[in-house]
């Protein structure tokens, strides 16, 4: 079985209140969330899955010990430039050297794009929160990442920043108003998306309830997320 590594960057202790996730299976442990999704997709027994909570001090393995990487989102901005963020960037550069595939999600998407020279900037509207569609480009409609998805697939969003323009050499697969880089193919088996295909609508909704309960009502089930995660693992030969 191929080794799949999920790198959780959700947030340092104190960045958010973990109690808000009390009713979510696994609590605030994203590593468990992804495991549950793999089980729902029937893929958990077909990969050697592990997770590292880098923002909680857990150590990343040697780059060659992962056959595929999923880089999660974060309550932190890439501009925070925290020690664990710097270590993650360094590790990603070394992982790229071994040639393994990667899927960056939300903050992970922004980190990969920043590594490749793109600018991450605040959203003019301040925040994007809800379950909303993307518009696939011609390249996106033909891309394995969106295979089996409808013309305007719907995903969960929760971001206050965006990638202003694609890094040099990256192929834009999807956009939406104010988000010119909703999904990218960076080449070399690296892909990234601004939305959250790994999360449930419930886990997204509770993240807003303490300070913006009105946003919590914007989420609904989005099964296309699971489809994209499965497409990533199948399209890169992991399963």
XYZ file of C-alpha atoms in Angstrom, residues 84-94:
11
model
C 6.405 25.547 12.192
C 5.301 27.254 8.966
C 8.936 27.832 8.021
C 9.754 24.205 8.820
C 6.814 23.057 6.715
C 7.960 25.155 3.748
C 11.467 23.717 4.009
C 10.074 20.193 4.206
C 7.849 20.776 1.174
C 10.843 21.875 -0.875
C 12.605 18.621 0.027
